[in-house]
XYZ file of C-alpha atoms in Angstrom:
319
model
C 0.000 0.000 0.000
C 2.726 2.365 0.865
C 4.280 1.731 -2.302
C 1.325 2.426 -4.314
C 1.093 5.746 -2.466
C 5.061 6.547 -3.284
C 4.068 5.638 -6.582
C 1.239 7.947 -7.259
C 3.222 11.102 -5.392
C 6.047 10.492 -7.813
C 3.670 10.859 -10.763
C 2.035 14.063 -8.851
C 5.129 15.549 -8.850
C 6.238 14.613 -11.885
C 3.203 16.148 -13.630
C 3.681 19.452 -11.580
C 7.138 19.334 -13.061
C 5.888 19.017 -16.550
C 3.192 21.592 -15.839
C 5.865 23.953 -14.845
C 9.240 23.854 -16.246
C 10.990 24.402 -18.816
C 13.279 22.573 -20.642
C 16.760 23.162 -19.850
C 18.083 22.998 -23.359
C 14.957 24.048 -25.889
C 15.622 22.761 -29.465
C 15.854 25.232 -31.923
C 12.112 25.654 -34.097
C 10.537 24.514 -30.325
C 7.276 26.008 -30.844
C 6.809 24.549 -34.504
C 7.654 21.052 -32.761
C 5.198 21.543 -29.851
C 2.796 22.869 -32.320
C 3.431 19.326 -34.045
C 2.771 17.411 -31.058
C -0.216 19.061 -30.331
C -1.929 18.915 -34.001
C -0.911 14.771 -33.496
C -2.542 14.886 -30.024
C -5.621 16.328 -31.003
C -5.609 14.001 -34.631
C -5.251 10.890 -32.001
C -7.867 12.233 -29.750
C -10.466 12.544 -32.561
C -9.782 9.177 -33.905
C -10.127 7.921 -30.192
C -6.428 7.391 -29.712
C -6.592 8.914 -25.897
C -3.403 7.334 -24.553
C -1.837 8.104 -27.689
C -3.112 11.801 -27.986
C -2.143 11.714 -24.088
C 1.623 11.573 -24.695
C 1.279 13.640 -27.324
C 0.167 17.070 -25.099
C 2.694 16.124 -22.530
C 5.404 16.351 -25.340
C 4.400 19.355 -26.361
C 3.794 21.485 -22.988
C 7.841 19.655 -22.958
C 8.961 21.206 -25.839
C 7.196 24.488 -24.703
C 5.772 24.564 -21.405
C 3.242 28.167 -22.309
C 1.104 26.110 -24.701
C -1.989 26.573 -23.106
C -4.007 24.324 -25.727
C -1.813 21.549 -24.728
C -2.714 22.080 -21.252
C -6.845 22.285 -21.727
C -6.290 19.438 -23.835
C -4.404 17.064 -21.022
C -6.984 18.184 -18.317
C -10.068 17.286 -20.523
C -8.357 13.736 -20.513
C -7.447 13.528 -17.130
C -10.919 14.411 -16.671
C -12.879 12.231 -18.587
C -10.505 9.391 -16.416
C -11.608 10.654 -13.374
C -7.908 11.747 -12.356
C -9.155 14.507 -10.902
C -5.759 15.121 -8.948
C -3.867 15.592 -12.361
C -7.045 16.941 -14.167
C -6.576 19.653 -11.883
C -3.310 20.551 -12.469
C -3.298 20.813 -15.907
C -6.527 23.096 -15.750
C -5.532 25.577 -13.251
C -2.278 26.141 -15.690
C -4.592 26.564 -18.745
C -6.926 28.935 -17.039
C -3.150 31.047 -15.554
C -2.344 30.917 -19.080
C -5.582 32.967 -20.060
C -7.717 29.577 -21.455
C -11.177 30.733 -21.110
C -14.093 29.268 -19.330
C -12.310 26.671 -17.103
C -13.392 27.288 -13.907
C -16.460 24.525 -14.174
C -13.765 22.184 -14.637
C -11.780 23.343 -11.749
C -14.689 23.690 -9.613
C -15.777 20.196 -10.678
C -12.185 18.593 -10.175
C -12.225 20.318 -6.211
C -15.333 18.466 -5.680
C -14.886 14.774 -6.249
C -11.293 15.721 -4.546
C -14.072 16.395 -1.663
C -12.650 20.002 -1.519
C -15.869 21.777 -1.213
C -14.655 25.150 -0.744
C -12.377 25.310 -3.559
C -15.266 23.436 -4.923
C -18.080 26.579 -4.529
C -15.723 29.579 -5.135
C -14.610 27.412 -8.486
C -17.940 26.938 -9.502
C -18.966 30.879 -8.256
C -16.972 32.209 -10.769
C -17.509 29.706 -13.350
C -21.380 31.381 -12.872
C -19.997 34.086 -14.582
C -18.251 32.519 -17.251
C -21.242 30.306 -18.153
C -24.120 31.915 -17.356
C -26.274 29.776 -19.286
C -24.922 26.303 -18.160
C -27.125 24.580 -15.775
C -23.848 22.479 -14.811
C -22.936 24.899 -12.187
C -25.871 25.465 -10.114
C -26.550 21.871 -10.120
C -23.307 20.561 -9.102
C -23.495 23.630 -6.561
C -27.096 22.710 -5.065
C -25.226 18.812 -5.166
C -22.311 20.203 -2.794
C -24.887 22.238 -0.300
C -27.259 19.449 0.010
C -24.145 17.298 1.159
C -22.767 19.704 3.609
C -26.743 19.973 4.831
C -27.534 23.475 3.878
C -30.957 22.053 1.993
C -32.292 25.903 2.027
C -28.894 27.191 -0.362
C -29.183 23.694 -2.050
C -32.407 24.628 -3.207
C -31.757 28.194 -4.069
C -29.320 26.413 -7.050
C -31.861 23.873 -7.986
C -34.256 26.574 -8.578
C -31.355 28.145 -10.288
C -31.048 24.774 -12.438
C -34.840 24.511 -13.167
C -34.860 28.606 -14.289
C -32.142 27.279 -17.092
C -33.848 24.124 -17.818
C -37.188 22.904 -16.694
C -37.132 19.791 -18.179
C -33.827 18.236 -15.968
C -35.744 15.391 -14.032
C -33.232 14.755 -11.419
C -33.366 18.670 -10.865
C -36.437 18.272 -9.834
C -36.285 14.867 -7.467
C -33.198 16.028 -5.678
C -35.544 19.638 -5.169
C -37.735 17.962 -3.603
C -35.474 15.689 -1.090
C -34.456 19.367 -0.915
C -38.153 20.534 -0.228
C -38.616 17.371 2.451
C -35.905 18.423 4.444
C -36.825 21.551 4.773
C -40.403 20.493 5.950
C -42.021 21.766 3.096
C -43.818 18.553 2.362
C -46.488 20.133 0.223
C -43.607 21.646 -2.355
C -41.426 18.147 -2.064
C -44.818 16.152 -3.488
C -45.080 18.557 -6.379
C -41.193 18.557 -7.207
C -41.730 14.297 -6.782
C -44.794 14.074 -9.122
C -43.166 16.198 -11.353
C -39.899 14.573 -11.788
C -41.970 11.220 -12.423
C -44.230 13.072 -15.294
C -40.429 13.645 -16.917
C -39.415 10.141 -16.353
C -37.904 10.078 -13.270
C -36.876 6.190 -12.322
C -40.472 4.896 -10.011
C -37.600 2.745 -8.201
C -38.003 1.861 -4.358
C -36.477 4.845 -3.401
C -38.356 6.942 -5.269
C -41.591 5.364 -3.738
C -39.539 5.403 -0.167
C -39.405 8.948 -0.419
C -42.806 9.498 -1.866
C -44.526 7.349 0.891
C -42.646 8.922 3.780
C -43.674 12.522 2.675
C -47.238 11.896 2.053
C -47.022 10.278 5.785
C -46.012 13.636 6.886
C -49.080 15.426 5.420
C -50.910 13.107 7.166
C -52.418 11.385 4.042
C -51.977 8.027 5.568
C -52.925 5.872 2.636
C -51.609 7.300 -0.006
C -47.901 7.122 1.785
C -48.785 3.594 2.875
C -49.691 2.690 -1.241
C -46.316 4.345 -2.081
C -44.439 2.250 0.468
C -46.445 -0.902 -0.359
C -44.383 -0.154 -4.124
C -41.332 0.217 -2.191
C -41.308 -2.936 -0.565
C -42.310 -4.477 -3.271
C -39.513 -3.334 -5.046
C -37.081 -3.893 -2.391
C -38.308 -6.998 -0.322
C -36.082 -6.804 2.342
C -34.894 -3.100 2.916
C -35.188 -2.513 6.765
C -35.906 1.521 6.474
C -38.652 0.507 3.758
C -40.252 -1.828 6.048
C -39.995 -0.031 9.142
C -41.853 3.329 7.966
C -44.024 0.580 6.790
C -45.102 -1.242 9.542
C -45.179 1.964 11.473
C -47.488 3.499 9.450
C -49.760 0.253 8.574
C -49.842 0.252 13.113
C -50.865 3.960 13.109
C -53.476 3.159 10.504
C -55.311 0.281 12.574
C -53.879 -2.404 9.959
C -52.951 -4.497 12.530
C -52.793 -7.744 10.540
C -50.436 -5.933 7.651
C -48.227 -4.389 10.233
C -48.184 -7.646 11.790
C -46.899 -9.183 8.762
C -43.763 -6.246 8.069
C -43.074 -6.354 12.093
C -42.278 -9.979 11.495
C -39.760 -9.483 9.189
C -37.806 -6.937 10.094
C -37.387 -9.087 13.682
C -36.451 -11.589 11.436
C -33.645 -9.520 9.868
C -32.744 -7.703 13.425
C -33.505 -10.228 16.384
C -32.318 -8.289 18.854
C -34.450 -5.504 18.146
C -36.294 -5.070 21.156
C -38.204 -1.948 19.649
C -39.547 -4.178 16.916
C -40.319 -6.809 18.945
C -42.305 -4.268 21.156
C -44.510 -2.980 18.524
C -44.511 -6.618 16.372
C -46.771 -7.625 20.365
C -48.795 -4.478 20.305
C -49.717 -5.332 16.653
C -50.556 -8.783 17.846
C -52.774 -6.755 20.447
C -54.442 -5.046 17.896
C -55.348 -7.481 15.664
C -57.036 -9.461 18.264
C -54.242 -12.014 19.300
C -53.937 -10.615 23.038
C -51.911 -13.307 24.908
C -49.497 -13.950 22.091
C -49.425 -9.932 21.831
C -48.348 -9.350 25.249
C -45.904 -11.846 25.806
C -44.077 -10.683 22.931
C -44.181 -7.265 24.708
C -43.026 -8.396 27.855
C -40.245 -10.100 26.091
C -39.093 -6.666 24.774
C -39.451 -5.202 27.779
C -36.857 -7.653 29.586
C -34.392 -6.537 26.977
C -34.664 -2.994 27.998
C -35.601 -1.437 25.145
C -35.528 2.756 24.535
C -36.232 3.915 21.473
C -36.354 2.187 17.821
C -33.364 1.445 15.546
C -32.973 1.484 12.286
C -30.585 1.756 9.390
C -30.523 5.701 8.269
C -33.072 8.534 9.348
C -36.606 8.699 8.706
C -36.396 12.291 9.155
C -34.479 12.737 6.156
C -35.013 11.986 2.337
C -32.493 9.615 0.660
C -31.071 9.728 -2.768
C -31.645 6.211 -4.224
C -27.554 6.412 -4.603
C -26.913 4.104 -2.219
């Protein structure tokens, strides 16, 4: 492991070193030869060549280390590998060189490097290079939605949707946006709307759906959306929990019954599920077998209920 990481410093360095020296001894007609290099780069790049086309901009920021081309060039394929490290590099020293309109690539670069500052003022003044490119306040509302600031996130996806009303995933993640936020009313219209453009009707989506409609107290309509979910995803715990919850709160004692059953099969310890899996019992009529199961829990001490993630907040179906 160390190795690898002595490895990839070397090449760090020895990309800075490309990016920013000179050679010792230029060769007389050095422009015309970078120029060379760079026409065979970009030839090799159309054709699909990208290693080839690769070595071909490094020889040419050699042979003369101000050709900013060369540079934009390199950090579009550094980019497109995901080596955002060296993408970097090479974009910062076109942009210093006067390339144009680079700072969404910077800004982009700084944030899968998880460097959300560099990230936002990148992407800030990228706003006023592209003004029209919905790139920017999208990958913005992406980076304040992470750090939990769902009110700026949503300024940007607002921003997004001005630019283009049409991006679906705008309009889903503006309403996990809306959710946490507790604007429930707003996060159902951004929902429905992202699934009249096509948005994917996966478990999450319905997750989501069904938890917000539980919020506006529209109990069966968030219990039909999480019937989907679990349909979709048989044995997700957070699915079955809001669930059974909300099939208890409902009176469906025999459903919640069913989804109480399973999740103590998947957590046996649980002593919160076990509680409520008794109290179901209870309710649908089965009083002794109900209680003991409650007095079971109760012997394990139980506090509050557990579950994998928060049903406070709305998840991306990235997971």
């Amino acid at each position: 492991m160390m190795t690898r990481i002595l490895f990839l410093c070397f090449h760090v360095v020895m990309l800075c070193n490309t990016v920013n020296n000179v050679l010792a001894y230029p060769l007389p007609g050095v422009r015309n030869k970078a120029r060379h290099f760079y026409r065979e780069g970009v030839a090799f790049r159309k054709s699909g060549r990208e290693e080839q086309a690769r070595k071909c901009f490094i020889a040419a920021i050699r042979a003369d280390s101000s050709f900013t081309a060369a540079y934009s060039e390199l950090g579009d394929i550094y980019f497109g590998k995901r080596l955002y490290a060296d993408a970097l590099i090479c974009c910062r020293k076109a942009q210093q060189l006067g390339a144009d309109s680079m700072s969404l690539r910077i800004g982009t670069s700084f944030y899968y490097l998880q460097q959300y500052e560099n990230a936002v003022e990148a992407l800030q003044q990228a706003r006023e290079e592209e003004p029209r490119n919905r790139a920017v306040p999208y990958l913005l509302a992406q980076i304040y939605a992470q750090r939990g600031n769902y009110r700026e996130s949503i300024h940007y996806y607002l921003e997004d949707l001005q630019l283009d009303s049409m991006h679906t995933d705008a309009w889903y993640r503006l309403g996990m946006m809306w959710f946490n936020t507790a604007d429930c009313h707003n996060a159902i219209v951004s929902f429905e709307k992202a699934a009249a453009l096509g948005y994917p009707q996966d478990a999450g989506f319905w997750l989501n759906m069904g938890v917000t409609w539980l919020r506006l107290q529209q109990a069966d309509k968030g219990i039909s959306c999480l019937r989907k979910a679990q349909q979709l995803r048989p044995d997700d715990e957070e699915v079955l929990f809001n669930l059974a919850h909300a099939c208890y709160n409902k009176g469906y004692y025999n459903e919640a019954v069913i989804h109480w059953e399973k999740i103590l099969h998947l957590q046996p310890t649980n002593g919160f599920t076990m509680f409520m899996l008794g109290k179901s019992y209870i309710g649908a009529g089965e009083q002794a077998k109900g209680e003991t199961l409650c007095d079971k829990a109760l012997t394990m001490g139980i506090v509050e209920k557990t579950i994998n993630g928060n049903n406070n907040i709305c998840h991306s179906v990235e997971r």
